[in-house]
Amino acid sequence: MPRQAPRFRPPGWKPKEPWAKPPHQADNRKRGRAGQRDRATVLREEPLCRRCLERGLTAASVEVDHIVPLARGGGDERSNKQGLCKACHDAKSAEERAAGRYGPR
Ligand SMILES: [Zn+2]
């Protein structure tokens, strides 16, 4: 059973930029194996959450965070990544969402 209704396009129709990434992939995030390898490396190098360490706490880092978010032009290289615990990552993401909504980008 088809999951999507067929899209009818006029004869001769072509996508404007067939080489462009689809909008949900329009960032510079590494995907697939390359992305998984990078995540594993960051978590191995930073077993403790950076934000918690700054506050004198000790929590295992379980998530890899982009220090400058990809959506703000941050790169997907090692220097822009840090290991965070789930609570810190959620808090940072919430801050970034709020800043995106109400502040300058
Ligand atoms: Zn933390």
mmCIF file of N, CA, C and O and ligand atoms in Angstrom:
data_model
loop_
_atom_site.group_PDB
_atom_site.id
_atom_site.type_symbol
_atom_site.label_atom_id
_atom_site.label_comp_id
_atom_site.label_asym_id
_atom_site.label_seq_id
_atom_site.Cartn_x
_atom_site.Cartn_y
_atom_site.Cartn_z
ATOM 1 N N MET A 1 0.846 -1.195 0.000
ATOM 2 C CA MET A 1 0.000 0.000 0.000
ATOM 3 C C MET A 1 0.886 1.251 0.000
ATOM 4 O O MET A 1 1.804 1.377 0.809
ATOM 5 N N PRO A 2 0.650 2.169 -0.943
ATOM 6 C CA PRO A 2 1.493 3.377 -0.991
ATOM 7 C C PRO A 2 1.259 4.244 0.238
ATOM 8 O O PRO A 2 0.144 4.349 0.730
ATOM 9 N N ARG A 3 2.333 4.834 0.751
ATOM 10 C CA ARG A 3 2.211 5.640 1.956
ATOM 11 C C ARG A 3 1.950 7.097 1.639
ATOM 12 O O ARG A 3 1.625 7.883 2.503
ATOM 13 N N GLN A 4 2.160 7.473 0.405
ATOM 14 C CA GLN A 4 2.032 8.876 0.051
ATOM 15 C C GLN A 4 1.230 8.971 -1.238
ATOM 16 O O GLN A 4 1.398 8.124 -2.124
ATOM 17 N N ALA A 5 0.382 9.969 -1.311
ATOM 18 C CA ALA A 5 -0.373 10.164 -2.544
ATOM 19 C C ALA A 5 0.591 10.516 -3.667
ATOM 20 O O ALA A 5 1.597 11.188 -3.429
ATOM 21 N N PRO A 6 0.332 10.042 -4.873
ATOM 22 C CA PRO A 6 1.246 10.386 -5.966
ATOM 23 C C PRO A 6 1.246 11.890 -6.223
ATOM 24 O O PRO A 6 0.229 12.550 -6.065
ATOM 25 N N ARG A 7 2.418 12.424 -6.557
ATOM 26 C CA ARG A 7 2.524 13.846 -6.837
ATOM 27 C C ARG A 7 2.584 14.022 -8.343
ATOM 28 O O ARG A 7 3.469 13.470 -8.991
ATOM 29 N N PHE A 8 1.660 14.751 -8.872
ATOM 30 C CA PHE A 8 1.647 14.946 -10.316
ATOM 31 C C PHE A 8 2.393 16.210 -10.674
ATOM 32 O O PHE A 8 2.190 17.266 -10.103
ATOM 33 N N ARG A 9 3.314 16.075 -11.607
ATOM 34 C CA ARG A 9 4.096 17.236 -12.014
ATOM 35 C C ARG A 9 3.948 17.391 -13.516
ATOM 36 O O ARG A 9 3.835 16.402 -14.234
ATOM 37 N N PRO A 10 3.972 18.639 -13.965
ATOM 38 C CA PRO A 10 3.811 18.850 -15.406
ATOM 39 C C PRO A 10 4.957 18.214 -16.171
ATOM 40 O O PRO A 10 6.063 18.086 -15.634
ATOM 41 N N PRO A 11 4.724 17.808 -17.404
ATOM 42 C CA PRO A 11 5.811 17.216 -18.189
ATOM 43 C C PRO A 11 6.955 18.216 -18.328
ATOM 44 O O PRO A 11 6.716 19.411 -18.477
ATOM 45 N N GLY A 12 8.165 17.707 -18.243
ATOM 46 C CA GLY A 12 9.323 18.585 -18.349
ATOM 47 C C GLY A 12 9.727 19.196 -17.024
ATOM 48 O O GLY A 12 10.702 19.923 -16.939
ATOM 49 N N TRP A 13 9.009 18.869 -15.932
ATOM 50 C CA TRP A 13 9.346 19.426 -14.620
ATOM 51 C C TRP A 13 10.661 18.857 -14.113
ATOM 52 O O TRP A 13 10.937 17.678 -14.278
ATOM 53 N N LYS A 14 11.487 19.728 -13.548
ATOM 54 C CA LYS A 14 12.748 19.268 -12.950
ATOM 55 C C LYS A 14 12.929 19.957 -11.616
ATOM 56 O O LYS A 14 12.531 21.116 -11.467
ATOM 57 N N PRO A 15 13.559 19.276 -10.646
ATOM 58 C CA PRO A 15 13.859 19.991 -9.400
ATOM 59 C C PRO A 15 14.811 21.136 -9.690
ATOM 60 O O PRO A 15 15.644 21.057 -10.587
ATOM 61 N N LYS A 16 14.701 22.239 -8.923
ATOM 62 C CA LYS A 16 15.525 23.413 -9.208
ATOM 63 C C LYS A 16 17.006 23.099 -9.058
ATOM 64 O O LYS A 16 17.818 23.461 -9.878
ATOM 65 N N GLU A 17 17.356 22.448 -7.910
ATOM 66 C CA GLU A 17 18.761 22.138 -7.667
ATOM 67 C C GLU A 17 18.863 20.692 -7.225
ATOM 68 O O GLU A 17 18.891 20.407 -6.028
ATOM 69 N N PRO A 18 18.908 19.791 -8.187
ATOM 70 C CA PRO A 18 18.876 18.365 -7.824
ATOM 71 C C PRO A 18 20.062 17.937 -6.985
ATOM 72 O O PRO A 18 19.987 16.928 -6.300
ATOM 73 N N TRP A 19 21.151 18.722 -7.012
ATOM 74 C CA TRP A 19 22.350 18.345 -6.242
ATOM 75 C C TRP A 19 22.251 18.817 -4.801
ATOM 76 O O TRP A 19 23.020 18.398 -3.958
ATOM 77 N N ALA A 20 21.308 19.711 -4.507
ATOM 78 C CA ALA A 20 21.213 20.231 -3.140
ATOM 79 C C ALA A 20 20.702 19.153 -2.194
ATOM 80 O O ALA A 20 19.922 18.284 -2.591
ATOM 81 N N LYS A 21 21.152 19.215 -0.950
ATOM 82 C CA LYS A 21 20.663 18.263 0.047
ATOM 83 C C LYS A 21 19.211 18.576 0.364
ATOM 84 O O LYS A 21 18.796 19.734 0.317
ATOM 85 N N PRO A 22 18.425 17.558 0.709
ATOM 86 C CA PRO A 22 17.064 17.838 1.137
ATOM 87 C C PRO A 22 17.095 18.709 2.391
ATOM 88 O O PRO A 22 18.071 18.667 3.143
ATOM 89 N N PRO A 23 16.040 19.512 2.619
ATOM 90 C CA PRO A 23 16.074 20.511 3.688
ATOM 91 C C PRO A 23 16.384 19.933 5.070
ATOM 92 O O PRO A 23 17.032 20.589 5.869
ATOM 93 N N HIS A 24 15.952 18.693 5.335
ATOM 94 C CA HIS A 24 16.220 18.141 6.662
ATOM 95 C C HIS A 24 17.671 17.702 6.802
ATOM 96 O O HIS A 24 18.083 17.271 7.865
ATOM 97 N N GLN A 25 18.474 17.790 5.726
ATOM 98 C CA GLN A 25 19.889 17.438 5.819
ATOM 99 C C GLN A 25 20.759 18.610 5.416
ATOM 100 O O GLN A 25 21.902 18.439 5.038
ATOM 101 N N ALA A 26 20.206 19.819 5.478
ATOM 102 C CA ALA A 26 20.929 20.976 4.969
ATOM 103 C C ALA A 26 21.935 21.510 5.975
ATOM 104 O O ALA A 26 22.239 22.680 5.978
ATOM 105 N N ASP A 27 22.459 20.669 6.876
ATOM 106 C CA ASP A 27 23.512 21.099 7.779
ATOM 107 C C ASP A 27 24.785 20.333 7.410
ATOM 108 O O ASP A 27 24.799 19.559 6.467
ATOM 109 N N ASN A 28 25.848 20.568 8.186
ATOM 110 C CA ASN A 28 27.086 19.879 7.846
ATOM 111 C C ASN A 28 27.370 18.732 8.822
ATOM 112 O O ASN A 28 28.501 18.420 9.107
ATOM 113 N N ARG A 29 26.316 18.128 9.350
ATOM 114 C CA ARG A 29 26.475 17.017 10.282
ATOM 115 C C ARG A 29 26.992 15.778 9.559
ATOM 116 O O ARG A 29 26.553 15.476 8.460
ATOM 117 N N LYS A 30 27.945 15.102 10.228
ATOM 118 C CA LYS A 30 28.389 13.817 9.682
ATOM 119 C C LYS A 30 27.331 12.782 9.978
ATOM 120 O O LYS A 30 26.781 12.737 11.073
ATOM 121 N N ARG A 31 27.066 11.950 9.016
ATOM 122 C CA ARG A 31 26.027 10.947 9.199
ATOM 123 C C ARG A 31 26.602 9.549 9.073
ATOM 124 O O ARG A 31 27.729 9.368 8.630
ATOM 125 N N GLY A 32 25.827 8.576 9.460
ATOM 126 C CA GLY A 32 26.238 7.192 9.286
ATOM 127 C C GLY A 32 27.452 6.848 10.138
ATOM 128 O O GLY A 32 27.612 7.333 11.242
ATOM 129 N N ARG A 33 28.331 6.017 9.554
ATOM 130 C CA ARG A 33 29.482 5.507 10.304
ATOM 131 C C ARG A 33 30.385 6.627 10.798
ATOM 132 O O ARG A 33 30.894 6.575 11.912
ATOM 133 N N ALA A 34 30.624 7.634 9.932
ATOM 134 C CA ALA A 34 31.522 8.725 10.323
ATOM 135 C C ALA A 34 30.992 9.416 11.571
ATOM 136 O O ALA A 34 31.747 9.699 12.506
ATOM 137 N N GLY A 35 29.691 9.657 11.613
ATOM 138 C CA GLY A 35 29.096 10.313 12.764
ATOM 139 C C GLY A 35 29.177 9.443 14.008
ATOM 140 O O GLY A 35 29.499 9.919 15.092
ATOM 141 N N GLN A 36 28.933 8.153 13.853
ATOM 142 C CA GLN A 36 28.981 7.240 15.002
ATOM 143 C C GLN A 36 30.393 7.157 15.561
ATOM 144 O O GLN A 36 30.586 7.142 16.777
ATOM 145 N N ARG A 37 31.385 7.110 14.670
ATOM 146 C CA ARG A 37 32.771 7.012 15.123
ATOM 147 C C ARG A 37 33.129 8.268 15.917
ATOM 148 O O ARG A 37 33.738 8.191 16.975
ATOM 149 N N ASP A 38 32.742 9.444 15.408
ATOM 150 C CA ASP A 38 33.038 10.691 16.097
ATOM 151 C C ASP A 38 32.400 10.729 17.476
ATOM 152 O O ASP A 38 33.023 11.133 18.446
ATOM 153 N N ARG A 39 31.141 10.306 17.568
ATOM 154 C CA ARG A 39 30.456 10.317 18.864
ATOM 155 C C ARG A 39 31.190 9.434 19.860
ATOM 156 O O ARG A 39 31.412 9.822 21.003
ATOM 157 N N ALA A 40 31.576 8.237 19.405
ATOM 158 C CA ALA A 40 32.268 7.311 20.299
ATOM 159 C C ALA A 40 33.588 7.916 20.767
ATOM 160 O O ALA A 40 33.957 7.795 21.933
ATOM 161 N N THR A 41 34.308 8.597 19.855
ATOM 162 C CA THR A 41 35.593 9.205 20.213
ATOM 163 C C THR A 41 35.400 10.264 21.289
ATOM 164 O O THR A 41 36.136 10.303 22.276
ATOM 165 N N VAL A 42 34.414 11.134 21.101
ATOM 166 C CA VAL A 42 34.190 12.207 22.075
ATOM 167 C C VAL A 42 33.864 11.619 23.441
ATOM 168 O O VAL A 42 34.426 12.032 24.463
ATOM 169 N N LEU A 43 33.004 10.621 23.481
ATOM 170 C CA LEU A 43 32.609 10.044 24.772
ATOM 171 C C LEU A 43 33.785 9.320 25.428
ATOM 172 O O LEU A 43 33.880 9.275 26.653
ATOM 173 N N ARG A 44 34.696 8.774 24.616
ATOM 174 C CA ARG A 44 35.856 8.094 25.193
ATOM 175 C C ARG A 44 36.830 9.128 25.763
ATOM 176 O O ARG A 44 37.398 8.943 26.832
ATOM 177 N N GLU A 45 37.001 10.241 25.023
ATOM 178 C CA GLU A 45 37.944 11.255 25.481
ATOM 179 C C GLU A 45 37.404 12.079 26.643
ATOM 180 O O GLU A 45 38.160 12.623 27.426
ATOM 181 N N GLU A 46 36.080 12.210 26.707
ATOM 182 C CA GLU A 46 35.478 13.011 27.780
ATOM 183 C C GLU A 46 34.434 12.174 28.503
ATOM 184 O O GLU A 46 33.248 12.314 28.261
ATOM 185 N N PRO A 47 34.887 11.302 29.392
ATOM 186 C CA PRO A 47 33.935 10.416 30.074
ATOM 187 C C PRO A 47 33.053 11.168 31.068
ATOM 188 O O PRO A 47 32.024 10.638 31.482
ATOM 189 N N LEU A 48 33.457 12.403 31.415
ATOM 190 C CA LEU A 48 32.656 13.165 32.373
ATOM 191 C C LEU A 48 32.055 14.397 31.707
ATOM 192 O O LEU A 48 32.689 15.031 30.861
ATOM 193 N N CYS A 49 30.851 14.721 32.135
ATOM 194 C CA CYS A 49 30.119 15.869 31.588
ATOM 195 C C CYS A 49 30.882 17.156 31.859
ATOM 196 O O CYS A 49 31.257 17.447 32.988
ATOM 197 N N ARG A 50 31.143 17.945 30.798
ATOM 198 C CA ARG A 50 31.917 19.178 30.932
ATOM 199 C C ARG A 50 31.226 20.201 31.814
ATOM 200 O O ARG A 50 31.839 20.856 32.642
ATOM 201 N N ARG A 51 29.931 20.362 31.602
ATOM 202 C CA ARG A 51 29.205 21.376 32.364
ATOM 203 C C ARG A 51 29.170 21.029 33.845
ATOM 204 O O ARG A 51 29.280 21.896 34.696
ATOM 205 N N CYS A 52 28.982 19.745 34.138
ATOM 206 C CA CYS A 52 28.950 19.327 35.538
ATOM 207 C C CYS A 52 30.316 19.546 36.174
ATOM 208 O O CYS A 52 30.406 20.003 37.313
ATOM 209 N N LEU A 53 31.397 19.258 35.448
ATOM 210 C CA LEU A 53 32.736 19.449 35.985
ATOM 211 C C LEU A 53 32.957 20.914 36.357
ATOM 212 O O LEU A 53 33.551 21.221 37.385
ATOM 213 N N GLU A 54 32.461 21.834 35.503
ATOM 214 C CA GLU A 54 32.620 23.258 35.788
ATOM 215 C C GLU A 54 31.951 23.631 37.102
ATOM 216 O O GLU A 54 32.353 24.567 37.781
ATOM 217 N N ARG A 55 30.906 22.910 37.459
ATOM 218 C CA ARG A 55 30.184 23.224 38.692
ATOM 219 C C ARG A 55 30.622 22.317 39.840
ATOM 220 O O ARG A 55 29.957 22.268 40.870
ATOM 221 N N GLY A 56 31.697 21.576 39.616
ATOM 222 C CA GLY A 56 32.223 20.728 40.666
ATOM 223 C C GLY A 56 31.454 19.437 40.858
ATOM 224 O O GLY A 56 31.593 18.771 41.886
ATOM 225 N N LEU A 57 30.628 19.097 39.886
ATOM 226 C CA LEU A 57 29.865 17.852 39.983
ATOM 227 C C LEU A 57 30.529 16.784 39.127
ATOM 228 O O LEU A 57 31.365 17.082 38.281
ATOM 229 N N THR A 58 30.148 15.567 39.329
ATOM 230 C CA THR A 58 30.670 14.468 38.523
ATOM 231 C C THR A 58 29.496 13.694 37.946
ATOM 232 O O THR A 58 28.699 13.126 38.683
ATOM 233 N N ALA A 59 29.363 13.742 36.631
ATOM 234 C CA ALA A 59 28.327 12.957 35.971
ATOM 235 C C ALA A 59 28.919 12.385 34.697
ATOM 236 O O ALA A 59 29.727 13.049 34.028
ATOM 237 N N ALA A 60 28.571 11.173 34.392
ATOM 238 C CA ALA A 60 29.071 10.554 33.173
ATOM 239 C C ALA A 60 28.474 11.263 31.968
ATOM 240 O O ALA A 60 27.293 11.626 31.965
ATOM 241 N N SER A 61 29.309 11.518 30.950
ATOM 242 C CA SER A 61 28.748 12.100 29.733
ATOM 243 C C SER A 61 28.177 10.970 28.886
ATOM 244 O O SER A 61 28.812 9.939 28.688
ATOM 245 N N VAL A 62 26.974 11.165 28.450
ATOM 246 C CA VAL A 62 26.322 10.140 27.638
ATOM 247 C C VAL A 62 25.916 10.684 26.281
ATOM 248 O O VAL A 62 25.560 9.925 25.386
ATOM 249 N N GLU A 63 25.980 12.017 26.114
ATOM 250 C CA GLU A 63 25.568 12.595 24.844
ATOM 251 C C GLU A 63 26.645 13.530 24.338
ATOM 252 O O GLU A 63 27.374 14.127 25.116
ATOM 253 N N VAL A 64 26.740 13.629 23.020
ATOM 254 C CA VAL A 64 27.728 14.516 22.407
ATOM 255 C C VAL A 64 27.005 15.773 21.948
ATOM 256 O O VAL A 64 26.008 15.704 21.236
ATOM 257 N N ASP A 65 27.530 16.904 22.403
ATOM 258 C CA ASP A 65 26.889 18.186 22.115
ATOM 259 C C ASP A 65 27.744 18.984 21.145
ATOM 260 O O ASP A 65 28.974 18.915 21.191
ATOM 261 N N HIS A 66 27.110 19.728 20.257
ATOM 262 C CA HIS A 66 27.825 20.692 19.430
ATOM 263 C C HIS A 66 27.893 22.000 20.196
ATOM 264 O O HIS A 66 26.854 22.581 20.496
ATOM 265 N N ILE A 67 29.105 22.442 20.525
ATOM 266 C CA ILE A 67 29.272 23.641 21.343
ATOM 267 C C ILE A 67 28.605 24.825 20.636
ATOM 268 O O ILE A 67 27.795 25.529 21.218
ATOM 269 N N VAL A 68 28.972 25.057 19.376
ATOM 270 C CA VAL A 68 28.212 25.998 18.541
ATOM 271 C C VAL A 68 27.277 25.129 17.699
ATOM 272 O O VAL A 68 27.736 24.297 16.926
ATOM 273 N N PRO A 69 25.973 25.290 17.888
ATOM 274 C CA PRO A 69 25.046 24.391 17.185
ATOM 275 C C PRO A 69 25.242 24.425 15.673
ATOM 276 O O PRO A 69 25.596 25.460 15.104
ATOM 277 N N LEU A 70 24.997 23.290 15.033
ATOM 278 C CA LEU A 70 25.113 23.230 13.573
ATOM 279 C C LEU A 70 24.204 24.260 12.924
ATOM 280 O O LEU A 70 24.553 24.866 11.920
ATOM 281 N N ALA A 71 23.038 24.461 13.525
ATOM 282 C CA ALA A 71 22.070 25.404 12.961
ATOM 283 C C ALA A 71 22.582 26.832 13.009
ATOM 284 O O ALA A 71 22.090 27.709 12.310
ATOM 285 N N ARG A 72 23.630 27.096 13.855
ATOM 286 C CA ARG A 72 24.208 28.442 13.920
ATOM 287 C C ARG A 72 25.515 28.495 13.164
ATOM 288 O O ARG A 72 26.331 29.373 13.404
ATOM 289 N N GLY A 73 25.761 27.507 12.347
ATOM 290 C CA GLY A 73 26.974 27.525 11.543
ATOM 291 C C GLY A 73 28.151 26.822 12.192
ATOM 292 O O GLY A 73 29.270 26.908 11.706
ATOM 293 N N GLY A 74 27.912 26.140 13.311
ATOM 294 C CA GLY A 74 28.985 25.393 13.958
ATOM 295 C C GLY A 74 29.400 24.209 13.096
ATOM 296 O O GLY A 74 28.599 23.683 12.331
ATOM 297 N N GLY A 75 30.646 23.801 13.237
ATOM 298 C CA GLY A 75 31.145 22.694 12.436
ATOM 299 C C GLY A 75 30.906 21.370 13.138
ATOM 300 O O GLY A 75 30.532 21.325 14.302
ATOM 301 N N ASP A 76 31.127 20.290 12.412
ATOM 302 C CA ASP A 76 30.943 18.962 12.988
ATOM 303 C C ASP A 76 32.290 18.343 13.333
ATOM 304 O O ASP A 76 32.452 17.140 13.356
ATOM 305 N N GLU A 77 33.304 19.203 13.586
ATOM 306 C CA GLU A 77 34.631 18.672 13.891
ATOM 307 C C GLU A 77 34.794 18.520 15.399
ATOM 308 O O GLU A 77 34.023 19.067 16.184
ATOM 309 N N ARG A 78 35.864 17.828 15.775
ATOM 310 C CA ARG A 78 36.076 17.470 17.181
ATOM 311 C C ARG A 78 36.101 18.691 18.098
ATOM 312 O O ARG A 78 35.575 18.652 19.204
ATOM 313 N N SER A 79 36.706 19.801 17.632
ATOM 314 C CA SER A 79 36.873 20.957 18.509
ATOM 315 C C SER A 79 35.537 21.610 18.843
ATOM 316 O O SER A 79 35.438 22.388 19.786
ATOM 317 N N ASN A 80 34.503 21.294 18.090
ATOM 318 C CA ASN A 80 33.185 21.882 18.359
ATOM 319 C C ASN A 80 32.288 20.897 19.116
ATOM 320 O O ASN A 80 31.095 21.103 19.200
ATOM 321 N N LYS A 81 32.889 19.828 19.632
ATOM 322 C CA LYS A 81 32.059 18.826 20.307
ATOM 323 C C LYS A 81 32.494 18.654 21.745
ATOM 324 O O LYS A 81 33.675 18.783 22.066
ATOM 325 N N GLN A 82 31.537 18.350 22.600
ATOM 326 C CA GLN A 82 31.845 18.069 23.996
ATOM 327 C C GLN A 82 30.886 16.999 24.494
ATOM 328 O O GLN A 82 29.776 16.851 23.980
ATOM 329 N N GLY A 83 31.344 16.267 25.500
ATOM 330 C CA GLY A 83 30.493 15.258 26.114
ATOM 331 C C GLY A 83 29.689 15.881 27.231
ATOM 332 O O GLY A 83 30.212 16.640 28.041
ATOM 333 N N LEU A 84 28.393 15.608 27.255
ATOM 334 C CA LEU A 84 27.526 16.137 28.307
ATOM 335 C C LEU A 84 26.663 15.009 28.860
ATOM 336 O O LEU A 84 26.418 14.011 28.179
ATOM 337 N N CYS A 85 26.200 15.207 30.091
ATOM 338 C CA CYS A 85 25.196 14.278 30.609
ATOM 339 C C CYS A 85 23.840 14.670 30.024
ATOM 340 O O CYS A 85 23.688 15.744 29.454
ATOM 341 N N LYS A 86 22.882 13.799 30.170
ATOM 342 C CA LYS A 86 21.574 14.047 29.541
ATOM 343 C C LYS A 86 20.945 15.339 30.046
ATOM 344 O O LYS A 86 20.443 16.142 29.270
ATOM 345 N N ALA A 87 21.013 15.563 31.370
ATOM 346 C CA ALA A 87 20.374 16.752 31.954
ATOM 347 C C ALA A 87 20.988 18.031 31.390
ATOM 348 O O ALA A 87 20.265 18.964 31.011
ATOM 349 N N CYS A 88 22.340 18.069 31.302
ATOM 350 C CA CYS A 88 23.007 19.275 30.806
ATOM 351 C C CYS A 88 22.709 19.492 29.321
ATOM 352 O O CYS A 88 22.526 20.619 28.880
ATOM 353 N N HIS A 89 22.690 18.403 28.571
ATOM 354 C CA HIS A 89 22.424 18.542 27.141
ATOM 355 C C HIS A 89 21.008 19.069 26.911
ATOM 356 O O HIS A 89 20.785 19.962 26.096
ATOM 357 N N ASP A 90 20.063 18.526 27.675
ATOM 358 C CA ASP A 90 18.675 19.004 27.551
ATOM 359 C C ASP A 90 18.588 20.490 27.902
ATOM 360 O O ASP A 90 17.943 21.268 27.202
ATOM 361 N N ALA A 91 19.291 20.873 28.984
ATOM 362 C CA ALA A 91 19.247 22.276 29.409
ATOM 363 C C ALA A 91 19.867 23.174 28.345
ATOM 364 O O ALA A 91 19.306 24.227 28.007
ATOM 365 N N LYS A 92 21.024 22.757 27.786
ATOM 366 C CA LYS A 92 21.691 23.580 26.782
ATOM 367 C C LYS A 92 20.824 23.701 25.533
ATOM 368 O O LYS A 92 20.688 24.775 24.963
ATOM 369 N N SER A 93 20.219 22.577 25.123
ATOM 370 C CA SER A 93 19.362 22.618 23.935
ATOM 371 C C SER A 93 18.178 23.552 24.148
ATOM 372 O O SER A 93 17.786 24.290 23.248
ATOM 373 N N ALA A 94 17.626 23.521 25.366
ATOM 374 C CA ALA A 94 16.486 24.396 25.661
ATOM 375 C C ALA A 94 16.916 25.857 25.592
ATOM 376 O O ALA A 94 16.206 26.703 25.041
ATOM 377 N N GLU A 95 18.117 26.162 26.138
ATOM 378 C CA GLU A 95 18.638 27.532 26.063
ATOM 379 C C GLU A 95 18.788 27.964 24.612
ATOM 380 O O GLU A 95 18.447 29.090 24.248
ATOM 381 N N GLU A 96 19.320 27.063 23.798
ATOM 382 C CA GLU A 96 19.541 27.410 22.397
ATOM 383 C C GLU A 96 18.229 27.627 21.662
ATOM 384 O O GLU A 96 18.109 28.526 20.834
ATOM 385 N N ARG A 97 17.246 26.806 21.985
ATOM 386 C CA ARG A 97 15.935 26.991 21.347
ATOM 387 C C ARG A 97 15.350 28.332 21.738
ATOM 388 O O ARG A 97 14.826 29.067 20.906
ATOM 389 N N ALA A 98 15.445 28.670 23.037
ATOM 390 C CA ALA A 98 14.889 29.940 23.507
ATOM 391 C C ALA A 98 15.612 31.107 22.841
ATOM 392 O O ALA A 98 14.986 32.069 22.402
ATOM 393 N N ALA A 99 16.946 31.024 22.735
ATOM 394 C CA ALA A 99 17.713 32.100 22.113
ATOM 395 C C ALA A 99 17.328 32.237 20.648
ATOM 396 O O ALA A 99 17.237 33.343 20.121
ATOM 397 N N GLY A 100 17.091 31.119 19.995
ATOM 398 C CA GLY A 100 16.715 31.160 18.590
ATOM 399 C C GLY A 100 15.365 31.814 18.401
ATOM 400 O O GLY A 100 15.120 32.497 17.424
ATOM 401 N N ARG A 101 14.494 31.613 19.369
ATOM 402 C CA ARG A 101 13.144 32.127 19.233
ATOM 403 C C ARG A 101 13.083 33.619 19.526
ATOM 404 O O ARG A 101 12.374 34.365 18.886
ATOM 405 N N TYR A 102 13.847 34.041 20.545
ATOM 406 C CA TYR A 102 13.674 35.406 21.006
ATOM 407 C C TYR A 102 14.886 36.298 20.775
ATOM 408 O O TYR A 102 14.795 37.503 20.897
ATOM 409 N N GLY A 103 16.032 35.725 20.500
ATOM 410 C CA GLY A 103 17.241 36.533 20.394
ATOM 411 C C GLY A 103 17.822 36.516 18.998
ATOM 412 O O GLY A 103 17.239 35.931 18.083
ATOM 413 N N PRO A 104 18.977 37.165 18.830
ATOM 414 C CA PRO A 104 19.630 37.170 17.519
ATOM 415 C C PRO A 104 20.228 35.807 17.229
ATOM 416 O O PRO A 104 20.577 35.076 18.150
ATOM 417 N N ARG A 105 20.341 35.496 15.987
ATOM 418 C CA ARG A 105 20.906 34.197 15.621
ATOM 419 C C ARG A 105 22.390 34.322 15.356
ATOM 420 O O ARG A 105 22.849 35.341 14.940
HETATM 421 ZN ZN ZN B 1 26.057 17.485 33.234
#
